[in-house]
């Protein structure tokens, strides 16, 4: 497979390598990253149904294993997005997705043998920027055997300047915690078609009506 930087060898690439890169430098310019910024930013998370908050420089110590989604979501008629609850083999559970793009991300993650846990809407970041204080809730926190990833999902064509600033803030927060961060804004050609085909072969097919002859 050929990526944006040349040949991408399949036996060495991860799901991150299959994403279309997103530029965040322009969003970072307005963030308050002066001396002591980690004390001015805060993070809120939920454990056992209770919210807890702390400055970023003391956040989430020892709580990753117990994180719960910060909010739920519902279905209704005529809504423009497509929520769902895809089942993931890697965790053995259903996971919430609020759009088709989030479902695609969960499918890709399910083919990564390093993934051990996924939490949707895992935390809320309150950060300071040129416009004052703003909040942002990333879409997923993914624990793997090699580290932790914070992930936002937004199709590239829908990313606005405020989104880019929020993503840049999430990237700074992840860096301060020693995590990785990425925006799932699109996939390289043929990635989703290939993963859809692989996924269709993971479970034995049934033919209860006997409509398909078997050799």
CSV table of C-alpha atoms in Angstrom, one decimal:
chain,number,residue,atom,x,y,z
A,1,UNK,CA,0.0,0.0,0.0
A,2,UNK,CA,1.3,3.5,-0.8
A,3,UNK,CA,0.8,6.2,1.8
A,4,UNK,CA,1.3,9.9,1.6
A,5,UNK,CA,5.0,9.4,2.4
A,6,UNK,CA,5.6,6.6,-0.1
A,7,UNK,CA,5.3,2.8,0.4
A,8,UNK,CA,3.6,1.7,3.5
A,9,UNK,CA,4.5,-1.9,4.3
A,10,UNK,CA,1.5,-3.8,5.6
A,11,UNK,CA,3.4,-5.9,8.1
A,12,UNK,CA,4.7,-2.7,9.8
A,13,UNK,CA,1.8,-0.3,9.7
A,14,UNK,CA,-0.8,0.3,12.4
A,15,UNK,CA,-4.3,1.9,12.2
A,16,UNK,CA,-2.7,5.3,12.8
A,17,UNK,CA,-0.7,4.9,9.6
A,18,UNK,CA,-3.9,4.3,7.6
A,19,UNK,CA,-5.4,7.7,8.5
A,20,UNK,CA,-5.3,10.8,6.4
A,21,UNK,CA,-3.0,13.3,8.3
A,22,UNK,CA,-4.7,16.4,9.8
A,23,UNK,CA,-2.8,19.7,10.3
A,24,UNK,CA,-3.1,21.1,13.9
A,25,UNK,CA,-0.4,23.8,13.9
A,26,UNK,CA,-2.9,26.6,13.1
A,27,UNK,CA,-5.2,25.6,15.9
A,28,UNK,CA,-2.3,25.5,18.4
A,29,UNK,CA,-1.5,29.2,17.8
A,30,UNK,CA,-4.3,30.5,20.0
A,31,UNK,CA,-3.8,28.2,22.9
A,32,UNK,CA,-2.6,29.4,26.3
A,33,UNK,CA,0.6,27.4,26.6
A,34,UNK,CA,2.6,29.9,28.7
A,35,UNK,CA,4.4,29.0,31.9
A,36,UNK,CA,2.1,27.1,34.3
A,37,UNK,CA,-0.5,26.3,31.7
A,38,UNK,CA,-1.1,22.8,33.0
A,39,UNK,CA,-2.3,24.3,36.2
A,40,UNK,CA,-4.8,26.6,34.4
A,41,UNK,CA,-6.2,23.8,32.3
A,42,UNK,CA,-8.5,21.2,33.9
A,43,UNK,CA,-9.9,17.8,33.1
A,44,UNK,CA,-13.2,16.2,34.2
A,45,UNK,CA,-13.9,12.5,34.1
A,46,UNK,CA,-16.5,10.1,35.5
A,47,UNK,CA,-16.1,7.0,37.7
A,48,UNK,CA,-19.0,5.1,39.2
A,49,UNK,CA,-21.4,7.7,37.9
A,50,UNK,CA,-19.7,10.5,39.8
A,51,UNK,CA,-17.7,13.3,38.1
A,52,UNK,CA,-14.3,14.4,39.3
A,53,UNK,CA,-12.1,17.3,38.2
A,54,UNK,CA,-8.6,18.4,38.7
A,55,UNK,CA,-6.0,20.6,37.1
A,56,UNK,CA,-4.3,19.0,34.1
A,57,UNK,CA,-1.0,18.6,36.0
A,58,UNK,CA,-2.6,16.3,38.5
A,59,UNK,CA,-5.3,14.7,36.3
A,60,UNK,CA,-6.3,11.0,35.9
A,61,UNK,CA,-3.8,9.5,38.2
A,62,UNK,CA,-4.7,5.8,38.6
A,63,UNK,CA,-8.2,6.2,37.2
A,64,UNK,CA,-7.8,5.0,33.6
A,65,UNK,CA,-9.1,1.5,34.2
A,66,UNK,CA,-12.4,2.8,35.7
A,67,UNK,CA,-13.3,5.6,33.3
A,68,UNK,CA,-16.9,5.8,32.1
A,69,UNK,CA,-18.4,7.8,29.2
A,70,UNK,CA,-19.0,11.5,30.1
A,71,UNK,CA,-22.4,11.4,28.3
A,72,UNK,CA,-24.7,9.0,26.5
A,73,UNK,CA,-26.6,9.5,23.3
A,74,UNK,CA,-30.1,8.6,21.9
A,75,UNK,CA,-31.7,7.8,18.6
A,76,UNK,CA,-34.5,9.8,17.1
A,77,UNK,CA,-36.3,10.0,13.7
A,78,UNK,CA,-34.9,12.2,11.0
A,79,UNK,CA,-31.6,12.8,12.7
A,80,UNK,CA,-28.7,13.6,10.3
A,81,UNK,CA,-26.1,11.4,11.9
A,82,UNK,CA,-26.0,7.6,12.3
A,83,UNK,CA,-25.4,6.4,15.9
A,84,UNK,CA,-24.8,2.8,16.7
A,85,UNK,CA,-23.4,0.2,19.2
A,86,UNK,CA,-20.9,-1.9,17.3
A,87,UNK,CA,-19.6,-5.1,18.9
A,88,UNK,CA,-15.8,-5.3,19.2
A,89,UNK,CA,-14.1,-8.6,19.4
A,90,UNK,CA,-11.0,-7.1,21.1
A,91,UNK,CA,-13.0,-6.0,24.1
A,92,UNK,CA,-16.0,-8.4,24.0
A,93,UNK,CA,-18.4,-5.5,24.4
A,94,UNK,CA,-20.6,-3.1,22.6
A,95,UNK,CA,-19.2,0.4,22.2
A,96,UNK,CA,-21.2,3.6,21.3
A,97,UNK,CA,-20.6,5.4,18.1
A,98,UNK,CA,-22.4,8.6,17.1
A,99,UNK,CA,-21.7,8.5,13.4
A,100,UNK,CA,-20.6,6.3,10.5
A,101,UNK,CA,-17.1,7.7,10.8
A,102,UNK,CA,-16.9,6.6,14.4
A,103,UNK,CA,-18.1,3.2,13.5
A,104,UNK,CA,-15.3,2.9,10.9
A,105,UNK,CA,-12.8,3.9,13.5
A,106,UNK,CA,-14.0,1.2,15.9
A,107,UNK,CA,-13.8,-1.4,13.0
A,108,UNK,CA,-10.2,-0.4,12.3
A,109,UNK,CA,-9.3,-0.6,16.0
A,110,UNK,CA,-10.8,-4.0,16.3
A,111,UNK,CA,-8.2,-5.3,13.9
A,112,UNK,CA,-5.3,-4.0,16.1
A,113,UNK,CA,-4.2,-6.9,18.4
A,114,UNK,CA,-2.7,-4.3,20.8
A,115,UNK,CA,-6.1,-2.8,21.8
A,116,UNK,CA,-7.3,-3.8,25.3
A,117,UNK,CA,-9.9,-1.2,26.2
A,118,UNK,CA,-11.9,1.7,24.6
A,119,UNK,CA,-14.0,4.4,26.3
A,120,UNK,CA,-16.2,6.8,24.3
A,121,UNK,CA,-16.4,10.4,25.4
A,122,UNK,CA,-13.9,9.6,28.2
A,123,UNK,CA,-13.2,13.1,29.6
A,124,UNK,CA,-13.8,16.8,29.2
A,125,UNK,CA,-11.0,19.2,28.8
A,126,UNK,CA,-11.3,22.9,29.9
A,127,UNK,CA,-8.6,24.8,28.3
A,128,UNK,CA,-7.7,28.5,28.0
A,129,UNK,CA,-7.1,30.3,24.7
A,130,UNK,CA,-7.2,33.7,23.1
A,131,UNK,CA,-11.0,33.6,23.3
A,132,UNK,CA,-11.1,32.7,27.0
A,133,UNK,CA,-12.0,29.3,28.4
A,134,UNK,CA,-13.4,26.5,26.2
A,135,UNK,CA,-14.5,22.9,26.8
A,136,UNK,CA,-13.8,19.9,24.5
A,137,UNK,CA,-14.8,16.3,24.9
A,138,UNK,CA,-12.6,13.9,22.8
A,139,UNK,CA,-14.5,11.0,21.2
A,140,UNK,CA,-12.4,8.0,22.4
A,141,UNK,CA,-9.7,7.0,24.8
A,142,UNK,CA,-8.0,3.7,23.7
A,143,UNK,CA,-5.8,1.7,25.9
A,144,UNK,CA,-3.3,-0.6,24.2
A,145,UNK,CA,-0.5,-2.9,25.3
A,146,UNK,CA,2.0,-0.3,24.1
A,147,UNK,CA,0.3,2.9,25.4
A,148,UNK,CA,-2.8,5.1,25.4
A,149,UNK,CA,-4.4,7.1,22.6
A,150,UNK,CA,-6.8,10.0,22.7
A,151,UNK,CA,-8.8,10.2,19.5
A,152,UNK,CA,-11.2,12.8,17.9
A,153,UNK,CA,-13.3,11.9,14.9
A,154,UNK,CA,-14.4,14.4,12.3
A,155,UNK,CA,-14.5,14.2,8.5
A,156,UNK,CA,-11.8,16.5,7.0
A,157,UNK,CA,-14.4,18.5,5.1
A,158,UNK,CA,-16.3,19.4,8.3
A,159,UNK,CA,-13.3,20.5,10.4
A,160,UNK,CA,-13.7,24.2,11.3
A,161,UNK,CA,-11.1,26.5,12.9
A,162,UNK,CA,-12.7,26.1,16.4
A,163,UNK,CA,-12.5,22.3,15.9
A,164,UNK,CA,-8.8,22.5,15.0
A,165,UNK,CA,-8.2,24.5,18.1
A,166,UNK,CA,-10.0,21.9,20.2
A,167,UNK,CA,-8.1,19.1,18.6
A,168,UNK,CA,-4.8,21.0,19.2
A,169,UNK,CA,-5.8,21.4,22.9
A,170,UNK,CA,-6.5,17.6,23.1
A,171,UNK,CA,-3.1,16.9,21.6
A,172,UNK,CA,-1.4,19.1,24.2
A,173,UNK,CA,-3.3,17.4,27.0
A,174,UNK,CA,-2.4,13.9,25.6
A,175,UNK,CA,1.3,14.9,25.3
A,176,UNK,CA,1.3,16.1,28.9
A,177,UNK,CA,-0.1,12.7,30.0
A,178,UNK,CA,2.3,10.7,27.9
A,179,UNK,CA,-0.4,9.6,25.5
A,180,UNK,CA,-0.7,9.6,21.7
A,181,UNK,CA,-3.3,11.8,20.0
A,182,UNK,CA,-4.8,11.6,16.5
A,183,UNK,CA,-7.8,13.0,14.5
A,184,UNK,CA,-9.6,10.4,12.5
A,185,UNK,CA,-10.6,12.6,9.6
A,186,UNK,CA,-10.5,10.1,6.8
A,187,UNK,CA,-8.7,6.9,5.6
A,188,UNK,CA,-6.2,6.2,2.9
A,189,UNK,CA,-7.7,4.6,-0.3
A,190,UNK,CA,-9.1,1.1,-0.1
A,191,UNK,CA,-8.6,0.8,3.7
A,192,UNK,CA,-12.3,0.6,4.6
A,193,UNK,CA,-13.2,-1.6,1.7
A,194,UNK,CA,-10.5,-4.0,2.8
A,195,UNK,CA,-11.5,-4.0,6.5
A,196,UNK,CA,-15.2,-4.5,5.6
A,197,UNK,CA,-14.2,-7.6,3.6
A,198,UNK,CA,-12.0,-8.9,6.4
A,199,UNK,CA,-14.8,-8.3,8.9
A,200,UNK,CA,-17.3,-10.2,6.8
A,201,UNK,CA,-15.1,-13.3,7.0
A,202,UNK,CA,-14.6,-13.3,10.7
A,203,UNK,CA,-17.8,-15.3,11.5
A,204,UNK,CA,-19.0,-18.4,9.9
A,205,UNK,CA,-21.9,-17.8,7.4
A,206,UNK,CA,-25.2,-19.5,7.9
A,207,UNK,CA,-27.6,-20.7,5.2
A,208,UNK,CA,-30.8,-21.8,7.1
A,209,UNK,CA,-32.8,-22.0,3.9
A,210,UNK,CA,-30.3,-24.1,2.0
A,211,UNK,CA,-30.2,-21.6,-0.8
A,212,UNK,CA,-26.5,-21.9,-1.5
A,213,UNK,CA,-25.1,-25.2,-2.8
A,214,UNK,CA,-21.9,-26.4,-1.0
A,215,UNK,CA,-19.3,-28.4,-2.7
